Short mmCIF file of C-alpha atoms in Angstrom, two decimals:
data_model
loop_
_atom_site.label_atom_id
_atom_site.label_comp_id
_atom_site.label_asym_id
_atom_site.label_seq_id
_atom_site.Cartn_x
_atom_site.Cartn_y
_atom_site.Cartn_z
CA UNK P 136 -19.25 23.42 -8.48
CA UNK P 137 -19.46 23.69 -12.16
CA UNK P 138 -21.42 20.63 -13.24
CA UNK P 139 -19.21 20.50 -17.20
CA UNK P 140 -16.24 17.91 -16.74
CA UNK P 141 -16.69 16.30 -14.13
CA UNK P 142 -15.17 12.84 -13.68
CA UNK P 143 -16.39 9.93 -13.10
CA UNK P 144 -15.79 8.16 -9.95
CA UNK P 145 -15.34 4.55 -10.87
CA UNK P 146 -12.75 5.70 -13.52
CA UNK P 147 -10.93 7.73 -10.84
CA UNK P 148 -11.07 4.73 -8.51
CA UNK P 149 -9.62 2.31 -11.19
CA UNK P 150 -6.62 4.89 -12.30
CA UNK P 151 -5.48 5.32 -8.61
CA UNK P 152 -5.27 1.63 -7.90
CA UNK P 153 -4.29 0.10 -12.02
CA UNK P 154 -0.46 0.16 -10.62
CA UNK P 155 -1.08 -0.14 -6.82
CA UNK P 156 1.79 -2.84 -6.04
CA UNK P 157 1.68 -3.57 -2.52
CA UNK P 158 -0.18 -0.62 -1.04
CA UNK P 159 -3.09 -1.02 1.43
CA UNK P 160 -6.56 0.61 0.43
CA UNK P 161 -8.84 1.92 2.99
CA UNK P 162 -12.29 2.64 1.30
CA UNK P 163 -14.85 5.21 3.49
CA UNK P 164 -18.32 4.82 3.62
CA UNK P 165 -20.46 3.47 1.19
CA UNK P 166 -19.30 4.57 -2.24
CA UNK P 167 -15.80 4.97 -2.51
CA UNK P 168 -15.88 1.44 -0.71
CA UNK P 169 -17.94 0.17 -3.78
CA UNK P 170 -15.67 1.66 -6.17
CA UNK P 171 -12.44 0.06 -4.54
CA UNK P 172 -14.44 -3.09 -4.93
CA UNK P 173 -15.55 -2.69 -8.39
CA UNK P 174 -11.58 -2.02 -9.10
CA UNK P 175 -11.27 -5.19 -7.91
CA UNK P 176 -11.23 -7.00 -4.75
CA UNK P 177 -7.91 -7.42 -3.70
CA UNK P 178 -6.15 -9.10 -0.40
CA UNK P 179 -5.18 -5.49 0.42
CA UNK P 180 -8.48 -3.57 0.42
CA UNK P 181 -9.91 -3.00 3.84
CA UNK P 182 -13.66 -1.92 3.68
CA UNK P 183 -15.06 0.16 5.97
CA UNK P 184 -18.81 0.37 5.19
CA UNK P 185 -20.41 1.81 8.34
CA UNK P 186 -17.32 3.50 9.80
CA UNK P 187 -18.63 6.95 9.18
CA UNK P 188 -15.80 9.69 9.87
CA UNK P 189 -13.73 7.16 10.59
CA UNK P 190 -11.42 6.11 7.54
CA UNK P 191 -8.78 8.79 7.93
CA UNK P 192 -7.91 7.60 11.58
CA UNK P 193 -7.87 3.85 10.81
CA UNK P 194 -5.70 4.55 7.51
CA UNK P 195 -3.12 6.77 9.88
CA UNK P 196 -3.42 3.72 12.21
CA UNK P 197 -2.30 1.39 9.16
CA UNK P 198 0.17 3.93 7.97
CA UNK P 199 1.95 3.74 11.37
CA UNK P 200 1.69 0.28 11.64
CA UNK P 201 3.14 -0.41 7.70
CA UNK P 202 5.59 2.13 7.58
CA UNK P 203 7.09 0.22 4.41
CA UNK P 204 4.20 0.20 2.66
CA UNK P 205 1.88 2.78 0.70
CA UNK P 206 -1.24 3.41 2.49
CA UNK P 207 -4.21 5.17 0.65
CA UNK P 208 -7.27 6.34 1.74
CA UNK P 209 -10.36 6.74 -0.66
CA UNK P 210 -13.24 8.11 0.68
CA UNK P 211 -15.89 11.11 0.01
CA UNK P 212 -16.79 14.81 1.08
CA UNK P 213 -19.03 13.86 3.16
CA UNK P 214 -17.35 12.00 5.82
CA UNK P 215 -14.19 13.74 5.81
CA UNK P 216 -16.30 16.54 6.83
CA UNK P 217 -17.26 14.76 9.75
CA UNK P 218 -13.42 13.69 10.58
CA UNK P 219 -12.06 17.15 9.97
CA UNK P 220 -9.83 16.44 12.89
CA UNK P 221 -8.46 14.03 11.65
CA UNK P 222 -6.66 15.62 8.71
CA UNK P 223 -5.13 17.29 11.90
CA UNK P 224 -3.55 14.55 13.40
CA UNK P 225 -2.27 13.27 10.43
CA UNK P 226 -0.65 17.01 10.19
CA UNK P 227 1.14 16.46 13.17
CA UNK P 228 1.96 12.64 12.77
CA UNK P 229 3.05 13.23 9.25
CA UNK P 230 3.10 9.46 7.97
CA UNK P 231 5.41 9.49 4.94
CA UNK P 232 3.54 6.85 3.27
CA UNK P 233 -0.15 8.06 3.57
CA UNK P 234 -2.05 9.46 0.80
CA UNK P 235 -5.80 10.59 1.29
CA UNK P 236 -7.85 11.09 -1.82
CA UNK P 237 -11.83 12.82 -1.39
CA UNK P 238 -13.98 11.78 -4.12
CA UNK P 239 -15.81 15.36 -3.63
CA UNK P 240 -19.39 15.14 -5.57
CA UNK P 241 -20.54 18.07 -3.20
CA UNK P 242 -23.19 16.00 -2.07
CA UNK P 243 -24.29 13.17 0.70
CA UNK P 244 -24.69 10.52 -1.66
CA UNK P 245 -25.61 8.03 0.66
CA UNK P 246 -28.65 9.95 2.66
CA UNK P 247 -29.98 10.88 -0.12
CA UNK P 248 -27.97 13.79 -2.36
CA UNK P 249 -28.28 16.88 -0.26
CA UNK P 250 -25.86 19.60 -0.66
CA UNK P 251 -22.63 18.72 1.37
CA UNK P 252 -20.26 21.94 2.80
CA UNK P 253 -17.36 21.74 -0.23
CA UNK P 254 -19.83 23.37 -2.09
CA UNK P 255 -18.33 26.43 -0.38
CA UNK P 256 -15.06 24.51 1.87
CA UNK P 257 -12.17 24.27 0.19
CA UNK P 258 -10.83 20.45 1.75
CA UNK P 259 -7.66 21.59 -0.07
CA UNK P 260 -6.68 24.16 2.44
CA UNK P 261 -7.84 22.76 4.95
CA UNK P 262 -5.35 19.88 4.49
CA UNK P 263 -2.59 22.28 4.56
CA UNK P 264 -3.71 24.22 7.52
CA UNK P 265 -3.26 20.93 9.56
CA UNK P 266 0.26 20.61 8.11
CA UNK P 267 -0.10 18.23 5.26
CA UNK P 268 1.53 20.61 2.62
CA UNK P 269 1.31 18.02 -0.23
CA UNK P 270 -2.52 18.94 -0.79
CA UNK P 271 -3.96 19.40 -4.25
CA UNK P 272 -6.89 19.69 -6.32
CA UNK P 273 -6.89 17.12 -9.17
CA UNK P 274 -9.27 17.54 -12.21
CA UNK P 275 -7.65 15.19 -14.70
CA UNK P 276 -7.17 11.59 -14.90
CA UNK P 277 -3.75 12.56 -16.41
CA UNK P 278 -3.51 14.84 -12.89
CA UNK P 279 -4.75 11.16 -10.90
CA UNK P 280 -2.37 9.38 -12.62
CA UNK P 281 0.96 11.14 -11.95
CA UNK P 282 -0.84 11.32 -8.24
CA UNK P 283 -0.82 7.98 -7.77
CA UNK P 284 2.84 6.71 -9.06
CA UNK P 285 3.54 9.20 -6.38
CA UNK P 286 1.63 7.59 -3.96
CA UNK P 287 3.93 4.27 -4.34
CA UNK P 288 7.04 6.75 -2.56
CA UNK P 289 6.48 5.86 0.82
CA UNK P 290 9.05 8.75 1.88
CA UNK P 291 7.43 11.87 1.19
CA UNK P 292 4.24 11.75 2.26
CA UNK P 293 1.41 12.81 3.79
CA UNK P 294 -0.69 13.45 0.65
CA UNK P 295 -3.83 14.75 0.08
CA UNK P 296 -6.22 14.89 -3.07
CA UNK P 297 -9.39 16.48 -3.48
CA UNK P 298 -11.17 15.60 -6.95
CA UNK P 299 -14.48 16.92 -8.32
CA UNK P 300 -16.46 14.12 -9.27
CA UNK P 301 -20.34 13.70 -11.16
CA UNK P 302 -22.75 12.76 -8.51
CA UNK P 303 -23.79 9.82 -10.79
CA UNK P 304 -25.87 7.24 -8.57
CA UNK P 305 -24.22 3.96 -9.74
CA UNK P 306 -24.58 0.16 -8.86
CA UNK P 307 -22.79 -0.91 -5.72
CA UNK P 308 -20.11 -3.63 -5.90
CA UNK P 309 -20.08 -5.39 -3.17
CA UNK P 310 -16.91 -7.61 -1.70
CA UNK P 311 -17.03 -9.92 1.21
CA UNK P 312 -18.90 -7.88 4.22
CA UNK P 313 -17.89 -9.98 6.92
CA UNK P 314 -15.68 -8.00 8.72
CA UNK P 315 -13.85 -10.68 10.29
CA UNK P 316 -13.06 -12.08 6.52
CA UNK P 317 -11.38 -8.95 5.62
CA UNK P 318 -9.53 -8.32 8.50
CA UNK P 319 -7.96 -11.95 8.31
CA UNK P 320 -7.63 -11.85 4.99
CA UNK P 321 -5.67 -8.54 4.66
CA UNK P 322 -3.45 -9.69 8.09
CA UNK P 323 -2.57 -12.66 6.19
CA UNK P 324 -1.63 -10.54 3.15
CA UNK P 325 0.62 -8.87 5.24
CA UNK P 326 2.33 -11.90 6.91
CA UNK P 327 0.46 -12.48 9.96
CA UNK P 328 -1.40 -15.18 11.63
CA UNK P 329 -5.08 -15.18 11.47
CA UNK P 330 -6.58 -14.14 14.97
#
């Protein structure tokens, strides 16, 4: 990847949730959790710190369950290359309110920087080989912008966004890491009884 204009993550984070309403946000592992967080912690964030691969499946699960409701998923290259599948079965499920969005730094940030595989896969086309045919590349926050007041349509999804960020090592915000806390807490945002 060319290393000139890059953006920065926390800025893409905070543009794709500044008007989020009533969606639910499903953070991956380790930094795109941190930047939800440092967006703000919000009754509708669902962490998912050591959940590696695994963010995809549990936002289709949401997505499924919330059919009324915009579902996004923010996580990185890294682990949606382990839960390639997954793009797959959201392909075939085709949940009209589920966006993904891959904060792609071509790296595994959280092992320690090494060279990921979208250095040479394109995520983009991968998307639309498992049948999500709204999948774009986004290099602009103008571009993230108009992405997510179309995220808030929650009847033409699936969506997919892959956007190029810097591979900038930055603090980590941290919200509540109890588990428990944010599962209750985003059930009762949704109506339901605490279990």
């Amino acid at each position: 990847m060319s290393k000139a204009n890059l953006l920065n993550r926390r800025q893409v984070v905070a543009s794709l949730l500044a008007s989020r309403g009533d969606a639910i946000a499903v953070g991956g592992l380790g930094a795109s959790t941190y930047d939800i967080a440092a967006a703000g912690d919000h009754a509708r964030n669902l962490y998912l710190w050591g959940a590696m691969g695994g963010a995809v499946m549990i936002g289709l699960g949401v997505a499924l369950a919330q059919p009324k409701l915009p579902v996004l998923v923010i996580t990185g290259d890294g682990e949606m290359l382990m839960g390639l599948g997954s793009l797959a079965t959201v392909g075939l499920q085709k949940p009209k309110n589920l966006s993904i969005i891959v904060l792609d730094n071509e790296s595994y940030g959280e092992t320690g920087g090494q060279m990921s595989h979208t250095a040479a896969a394109d995520l983009v086309g991968i998307a639309r080989a498992c049948g999500i045919a709204d999948s774009v590349a986004l290099a602009t926050l103008d571009e993230i912008a108009a992405f997510a007041a179309r995220m808030q349509d929650v009847s033409a999804g699936p969506r997919f966004a892959n956007i190029k960020i810097d591979a900038a090592n930055l603090e980590r915000v941290l919200s509540n890491r109890d588990g428990m806390f944010v599962l209750t807490r985003l059930r009762g945002a949704l109506g339901f009884p605490p279990i």
